[in-house]
Amino acid sequence: MSRFTPQVARIATVPIRIHWGWGFISIIVVLLLQNLYRTQIHDINAWFAAASMVVLLLLSVILHECGHAIVARRFGVPIRSITIYAIGGITEIVEDPPTAKIDFCINMAGPLASCMLMLLGALCWGLGTSSLVTLLGTQLFLINGMIIVFNLLPGYPLDGGRILRSILWFLFNDELRASQSTTRIAQLIGWSFLFVTILYASTTYDFINSLWGALIGYFLLHTSKSGHQQLLIRRTLTGVSVADLMLRVYPAVKPDLSLEQFVGKFLLGQTNQGFPVIYAPDQDVPQPLLGMISVRDLRRFTTHKWSLTYVQEAMTPIDHLHTLTPNTPASEAVRIFLDSKEEQIPVLDGETFLGILRRRDIVRYIQMELNRLTPRL
């Protein structure tokens, strides 16, 4: 778990994480809204009204994502977590939905949850017995209305793009073809937004509203390819395990080597930044991994202490390391690399060291497969 997205709650065993950017945006929104409410609302504190708007927005986004998660689990699709970012939420699934129908149901669940919240807001708005209930109902209605409209734009990772892809997947019976078609449609709509926005701005000189249209067009153009590319990456890694990509022959370091000797023998002229520590690197026999020594570990010691400090004192011990097994799916290894700052991760069978998987080896494999299999969008 990244320090930028701490877990704040757990709903039905699904971790709920909030990125720090959400807090930053929330403060800005509260400051802007309280100035607006101060002139428009006289019987309710403007700060309270602004803060309630932000809280309702957060709850609405969480419940929207919970809609995806609940339906996914009902169809047997495992969920890793829900993360709330400054511009929305992401429900991270462990495996892709197996069919177009299941994919459609999962993607529709979020907007349907927002529709229910919008109807609840309309009910409070219409039947409100006090100005506070009316205010909260109005806010709930407007927030979820905006969530629905924005999320149904046909661009990845928005629900609209995912829903369109699932429909085309059902019609074509080909997920890759559907994904590619969705990308092209999203790009066409994105360019159309930009063209209409430029035309509107040049004739009306309404540059403020034109800016929003331009941002939507840019967003669709910028994100439209990402969904297809992620699908291609997952496809290239399907059936691939760590054993297929790991390096079985890799330089290792003895624990009784001084840091000065380690730098001279291993780091100078090497592209590798980390090395496994084992008792007898020269012997071709199974050995337990003691830890890893890297450039990052060296930085904890001044250069004049290198001759007096041994590798076993400076290394990161095994219980503080990310580790993989040969049978770990390559897609899971990618997730671990993305969540950590590691450039290489040791591969173990129990405690026995088998080899190293490097980040750049996975990237190279994916690039080779993409160049071989994919046409240019």
Coordinates of C-alpha atoms in Angstrom, one line a residue:
M1 CA 0.0 0.0 0.0
S2 CA 1.4 3.4 -1.0
R3 CA 1.9 6.0 1.6
F4 CA 0.0 8.4 -0.7
T5 CA -3.2 6.3 -0.5
P6 CA -3.6 5.2 3.1
Q7 CA -6.5 2.9 4.0
V8 CA -9.2 4.7 6.0
A9 CA -12.0 2.2 6.2
R10 CA -13.1 -1.3 5.1
I11 CA -16.6 -2.0 3.7
A12 CA -17.5 -5.7 3.3
T13 CA -13.8 -6.6 3.6
V14 CA -12.9 -4.3 0.7
P15 CA -10.2 -1.8 1.8
I16 CA -11.2 1.9 1.1
R17 CA -8.2 4.1 0.4
I18 CA -8.0 7.9 -0.1
H19 CA -5.2 9.6 -2.0
W20 CA -3.8 12.6 -0.3
G21 CA -4.8 14.7 -3.3
W22 CA -8.4 14.3 -2.3
G23 CA -7.7 16.2 0.9
F24 CA -6.0 19.0 -0.9
I25 CA -8.9 19.4 -3.4
S26 CA -11.4 19.2 -0.6
I27 CA -9.8 22.2 1.2
I28 CA -9.9 24.3 -2.0
V29 CA -13.5 23.3 -2.7
V30 CA -14.6 24.2 0.8
L31 CA -12.9 27.6 0.6
L32 CA -14.5 28.4 -2.8
L33 CA -18.0 27.2 -1.8
Q34 CA -18.2 29.0 1.5
N35 CA -17.7 32.3 -0.4
L36 CA -20.5 31.4 -2.7
Y37 CA -22.9 30.2 0.0
R38 CA -22.2 33.3 2.2
T39 CA -24.1 35.4 -0.4
Q40 CA -26.8 32.8 -1.2
I41 CA -27.6 31.1 2.1
H42 CA -28.6 33.2 5.1
D43 CA -30.2 30.7 7.6
I44 CA -27.4 28.1 7.5
N45 CA -23.7 28.6 8.2
A46 CA -21.7 28.9 5.0
W47 CA -18.8 26.9 6.3
F48 CA -21.2 24.1 7.3
A49 CA -22.9 24.1 3.9
A50 CA -19.5 23.9 2.1
A51 CA -18.2 21.2 4.3
S52 CA -21.3 19.1 3.9
M53 CA -21.0 19.4 0.1
V54 CA -17.5 17.9 0.3
V55 CA -18.6 15.1 2.7
L56 CA -21.5 14.2 0.5
L57 CA -19.3 14.2 -2.6
L58 CA -16.9 11.8 -0.8
L59 CA -19.6 9.5 0.3
S60 CA -21.3 9.6 -3.1
V61 CA -18.0 8.6 -4.9
I62 CA -17.4 5.8 -2.3
L63 CA -21.0 4.4 -2.7
H64 CA -20.6 4.7 -6.5
E65 CA -17.5 2.5 -6.4
C66 CA -19.1 0.1 -3.9
G67 CA -21.8 -0.5 -6.5
H68 CA -19.1 -1.8 -8.9
A69 CA -17.5 -3.8 -6.1
I70 CA -20.7 -5.5 -4.8
V71 CA -21.9 -6.6 -8.3
A72 CA -18.4 -7.8 -9.2
R73 CA -18.3 -10.0 -6.1
R74 CA -21.7 -11.3 -6.9
F75 CA -20.4 -12.6 -10.2
G76 CA -17.3 -14.0 -8.5
V77 CA -14.9 -11.3 -9.7
P78 CA -12.5 -10.6 -6.8
I79 CA -11.9 -7.0 -5.7
R80 CA -8.5 -5.8 -4.4
S81 CA -9.5 -2.3 -3.1
I82 CA -11.3 0.9 -3.8
T83 CA -9.2 4.1 -4.0
I84 CA -10.5 7.6 -4.1
Y85 CA -8.4 10.1 -6.0
A86 CA -8.8 13.9 -6.5
I87 CA -10.8 13.4 -9.7
G88 CA -12.8 10.3 -8.8
G89 CA -12.6 6.7 -7.6
I90 CA -11.2 3.5 -8.9
T91 CA -12.4 -0.1 -8.1
E92 CA -9.4 -2.3 -8.6
I93 CA -10.3 -5.8 -9.7
V94 CA -8.0 -8.8 -9.4
E95 CA -9.2 -10.6 -12.6
D96 CA -10.9 -9.3 -15.7
P97 CA -14.7 -10.2 -16.0
P98 CA -14.9 -13.5 -18.0
T99 CA -17.8 -12.4 -20.3
A100 CA -19.2 -9.2 -21.9
K101 CA -22.5 -9.5 -19.9
I102 CA -20.7 -9.7 -16.6
D103 CA -18.5 -6.8 -17.6
F104 CA -21.6 -4.7 -18.6
C105 CA -23.3 -5.4 -15.3
I106 CA -20.3 -4.5 -13.2
N107 CA -19.8 -1.2 -15.1
M108 CA -23.5 -0.2 -15.0
A109 CA -23.6 -0.8 -11.2
G110 CA -21.8 2.4 -10.4
P111 CA -24.0 4.8 -12.4
L112 CA -27.1 3.0 -11.1
A113 CA -25.9 3.5 -7.5
S114 CA -25.5 7.2 -8.3
C115 CA -29.0 7.3 -9.8
M116 CA -30.4 6.0 -6.5
L117 CA -28.5 8.6 -4.5
M118 CA -29.8 11.3 -6.9
L119 CA -33.4 10.1 -6.4
L120 CA -32.8 10.2 -2.6
G121 CA -31.6 13.7 -3.0
A122 CA -34.6 14.7 -5.0
L123 CA -36.9 13.2 -2.4
C124 CA -35.2 15.2 0.4
W125 CA -35.3 18.3 -1.8
G126 CA -39.0 18.0 -2.5
L127 CA -40.1 16.8 1.0
G128 CA -37.6 18.7 3.1
T129 CA -39.1 19.9 6.3
S130 CA -36.3 22.3 7.0
S131 CA -33.8 24.4 5.1
L132 CA -31.0 22.1 6.2
V133 CA -32.7 19.0 4.8
T134 CA -33.5 20.9 1.6
L135 CA -29.9 22.0 1.3
L136 CA -28.5 18.5 1.8
G137 CA -31.1 17.0 -0.6
T138 CA -30.2 19.6 -3.3
Q139 CA -26.5 18.9 -2.8
L140 CA -27.0 15.1 -3.0
F141 CA -29.0 15.5 -6.2
L142 CA -26.6 17.8 -7.9
I143 CA -23.4 15.9 -6.9
N144 CA -24.7 12.5 -8.2
G145 CA -26.1 14.1 -11.3
M146 CA -22.7 15.5 -12.1
I147 CA -21.1 12.1 -11.3
I148 CA -23.4 10.3 -13.7
V149 CA -22.9 12.8 -16.5
F150 CA -19.1 12.8 -16.2
N151 CA -18.8 9.1 -15.7
L152 CA -20.8 8.2 -18.8
L153 CA -18.4 10.0 -21.1
P154 CA -17.0 7.3 -23.4
G155 CA -13.4 7.4 -22.3
Y156 CA -11.4 5.1 -20.2
P157 CA -11.3 4.7 -17.2
L158 CA -14.7 6.2 -17.0
D159 CA -17.8 4.0 -16.8
G160 CA -19.1 5.2 -20.2
G161 CA -16.0 3.9 -21.9
R162 CA -16.2 0.6 -20.1
I163 CA -19.9 0.2 -20.8
L164 CA -19.4 0.9 -24.5
R165 CA -16.6 -1.6 -24.6
S166 CA -18.7 -4.3 -23.0
I167 CA -21.5 -3.7 -25.5
L168 CA -19.2 -3.9 -28.5
W169 CA -17.5 -7.0 -26.9
F170 CA -20.9 -8.7 -26.8
L171 CA -21.7 -7.7 -30.4
F172 CA -18.2 -8.5 -31.8
N173 CA -17.5 -11.5 -29.5
D174 CA -14.0 -10.1 -29.4
E175 CA -12.8 -8.1 -26.4
L176 CA -9.7 -6.8 -28.1
R177 CA -11.6 -5.6 -31.2
A178 CA -14.2 -4.0 -28.9
S179 CA -11.5 -2.2 -26.9
Q180 CA -9.9 -0.9 -30.0
S181 CA -13.2 0.4 -31.4
T182 CA -14.0 2.1 -28.1
T183 CA -10.7 3.8 -28.2
R184 CA -11.3 5.2 -31.7
I185 CA -14.8 6.4 -30.8
A186 CA -13.5 8.1 -27.6
Q187 CA -10.8 9.8 -29.7
L188 CA -13.4 11.0 -32.3
I189 CA -15.6 12.4 -29.5
G190 CA -12.6 14.1 -27.9
W191 CA -11.6 15.8 -31.1
S192 CA -15.2 16.8 -31.7
F193 CA -15.3 18.4 -28.2
L194 CA -12.2 20.4 -29.0
F195 CA -13.5 21.5 -32.5
V196 CA -16.9 22.6 -31.1
T197 CA -15.2 24.4 -28.2
I198 CA -12.9 26.3 -30.4
L199 CA -15.8 27.2 -32.7
Y200 CA -18.0 28.3 -29.7
A201 CA -15.2 30.4 -28.2
S202 CA -14.4 32.1 -31.5
T203 CA -18.1 33.2 -32.0
T204 CA -19.2 33.9 -28.5
Y205 CA -16.0 34.9 -26.7
D206 CA -17.2 32.8 -23.7
F207 CA -13.8 31.5 -22.8
I208 CA -14.7 30.3 -19.3
N209 CA -17.3 27.8 -20.4
S210 CA -15.2 27.0 -23.5
L211 CA -12.4 26.0 -21.2
W212 CA -14.5 23.2 -19.6
G213 CA -15.3 21.8 -23.0
A214 CA -11.7 21.9 -24.0
L215 CA -10.7 20.1 -20.8
I216 CA -13.2 17.3 -21.5
G217 CA -12.0 16.9 -25.0
Y218 CA -8.4 16.8 -23.8
F219 CA -9.3 14.3 -21.1
L220 CA -10.9 11.9 -23.6
L221 CA -8.0 12.1 -26.0
H222 CA -5.5 11.6 -23.2
T223 CA -7.2 8.7 -21.5
S224 CA -8.8 7.0 -24.5
K225 CA -5.8 4.7 -25.3
S226 CA -5.0 3.8 -21.7
G227 CA -7.8 1.2 -21.3
H228 CA -6.9 -0.6 -24.5
Q229 CA -3.2 -0.5 -23.7
Q230 CA -3.8 -2.0 -20.2
L231 CA -6.0 -4.7 -21.7
L232 CA -3.1 -5.5 -24.1
I233 CA -0.6 -5.6 -21.3
R234 CA -2.8 -8.0 -19.3
R235 CA -3.2 -10.2 -22.4
T236 CA 0.6 -10.3 -23.0
L237 CA 1.1 -11.5 -19.4
T238 CA -1.7 -14.1 -19.4
G239 CA -0.2 -17.5 -18.7
V240 CA 3.2 -15.9 -17.9
S241 CA 4.8 -16.6 -14.5
V242 CA 7.8 -15.2 -12.7
A243 CA 9.7 -18.3 -13.7
D244 CA 9.4 -17.3 -17.3
L245 CA 11.0 -13.9 -16.8
M246 CA 13.4 -14.3 -13.9
L247 CA 17.2 -14.4 -14.1
R248 CA 18.5 -17.6 -12.7
V249 CA 22.1 -16.7 -13.0
Y250 CA 22.7 -13.5 -11.0
P251 CA 25.8 -12.1 -9.1
A252 CA 25.5 -12.6 -5.4
V253 CA 27.4 -11.1 -2.4
K254 CA 28.9 -12.8 0.7
P255 CA 27.7 -11.3 4.0
D256 CA 31.3 -10.9 5.3
L257 CA 32.4 -8.6 2.4
S258 CA 33.1 -5.0 3.4
L259 CA 31.2 -2.3 1.7
E260 CA 34.4 -1.0 0.2
Q261 CA 35.0 -4.4 -1.4
F262 CA 31.3 -4.6 -2.5
V263 CA 31.5 -1.3 -4.3
G264 CA 34.7 -2.2 -6.0
K265 CA 33.7 -5.7 -7.1
F266 CA 30.0 -5.3 -7.8
L267 CA 28.8 -1.8 -8.3
L268 CA 31.5 -0.2 -10.5
G269 CA 30.7 -0.9 -14.1
Q270 CA 27.5 -2.7 -13.3
T271 CA 23.9 -1.7 -14.3
N272 CA 22.4 -3.7 -11.5
Q273 CA 21.6 -1.7 -8.4
G274 CA 20.8 -4.5 -5.9
F275 CA 22.3 -7.9 -5.2
P276 CA 21.3 -10.9 -3.2
V277 CA 23.3 -11.8 -0.1
I278 CA 24.0 -15.6 0.4
Y279 CA 26.7 -17.5 2.3
A280 CA 28.5 -19.1 -0.6
P281 CA 27.9 -17.4 -4.0
D282 CA 30.5 -19.5 -5.7
Q283 CA 28.9 -22.8 -4.9
D284 CA 26.1 -24.0 -7.3
V285 CA 24.0 -25.5 -4.5
P286 CA 20.6 -24.3 -3.0
Q287 CA 21.2 -21.7 -0.4
P288 CA 18.9 -19.5 1.8
L289 CA 18.6 -15.8 1.0
L290 CA 19.9 -13.6 3.8
G291 CA 18.9 -10.3 2.4
M292 CA 19.6 -7.7 -0.4
I293 CA 22.2 -5.1 -0.6
S294 CA 21.7 -2.0 -2.8
V295 CA 22.8 1.5 -3.5
R296 CA 20.0 2.7 -1.2
D297 CA 21.6 0.7 1.6
L298 CA 25.0 2.2 1.0
R299 CA 23.6 5.8 1.4
R300 CA 23.1 5.1 5.1
F301 CA 26.9 5.0 5.6
T302 CA 29.5 7.6 4.9
T303 CA 32.3 6.6 2.5
H304 CA 35.0 6.6 5.2
K305 CA 33.0 3.9 7.1
W306 CA 32.8 1.5 4.1
S307 CA 36.0 -0.3 4.9
L308 CA 34.8 -0.9 8.5
T309 CA 31.2 -2.0 7.7
Y310 CA 30.2 -5.4 6.4
V311 CA 27.5 -6.3 3.9
Q312 CA 25.5 -8.2 6.6
E313 CA 25.3 -5.0 8.7
A314 CA 24.2 -2.8 5.8
M315 CA 21.9 -5.1 3.9
T316 CA 18.1 -5.2 4.0
P317 CA 17.2 -8.5 5.8
I318 CA 14.9 -10.9 4.1
D319 CA 12.0 -10.2 6.4
H320 CA 11.9 -6.6 5.2
L321 CA 11.9 -7.5 1.5
H322 CA 9.3 -8.1 -1.1
T323 CA 9.7 -11.6 -2.4
L324 CA 8.2 -13.7 -5.3
T325 CA 7.8 -17.4 -6.0
P326 CA 8.4 -19.0 -9.4
N327 CA 4.7 -19.7 -9.8
T328 CA 3.6 -16.1 -9.0
P329 CA 1.7 -14.7 -12.1
A330 CA 3.6 -12.0 -13.9
S331 CA 0.6 -9.7 -13.6
E332 CA 0.8 -10.0 -9.8
A333 CA 4.6 -9.2 -10.0
V334 CA 3.8 -6.1 -12.0
R335 CA 1.4 -4.9 -9.3
I336 CA 4.1 -5.5 -6.6
F337 CA 6.6 -3.5 -8.6
L338 CA 4.1 -0.7 -9.1
D339 CA 3.3 -0.5 -5.4
S340 CA 7.0 -0.5 -4.4
K341 CA 10.1 1.3 -5.4
E342 CA 12.1 -1.8 -6.0
E343 CA 14.0 -2.3 -9.2
Q344 CA 14.6 -6.0 -8.6
I345 CA 12.8 -8.6 -6.3
P346 CA 14.3 -11.9 -5.2
V347 CA 12.6 -15.2 -6.2
L348 CA 12.4 -17.8 -3.5
D349 CA 11.2 -21.4 -3.1
G350 CA 10.5 -21.3 0.6
E351 CA 13.8 -19.8 1.9
T352 CA 15.9 -21.0 -0.9
F353 CA 17.1 -18.3 -3.3
L354 CA 16.4 -19.2 -7.0
G355 CA 17.0 -15.9 -8.9
I356 CA 16.0 -12.3 -9.5
L357 CA 13.2 -10.6 -11.3
R358 CA 14.0 -7.1 -12.5
R359 CA 11.5 -4.4 -13.3
R360 CA 13.2 -3.7 -16.6
D361 CA 13.0 -7.3 -17.7
I362 CA 9.2 -7.2 -17.4
V363 CA 9.0 -3.9 -19.2
R364 CA 11.2 -5.2 -22.0
Y365 CA 9.0 -8.3 -22.4
I366 CA 5.8 -6.3 -22.5
Q367 CA 7.3 -3.9 -25.1
M368 CA 8.4 -6.8 -27.3
E369 CA 5.0 -8.5 -27.1
L370 CA 3.1 -5.2 -27.8
N371 CA 5.3 -4.4 -30.8
R372 CA 4.8 -7.9 -32.2
L373 CA 1.1 -8.3 -31.6
T374 CA -0.6 -4.9 -31.8
P375 CA -1.5 -2.6 -34.7
R376 CA -1.1 1.2 -34.3
L377 CA -4.3 2.8 -33.1

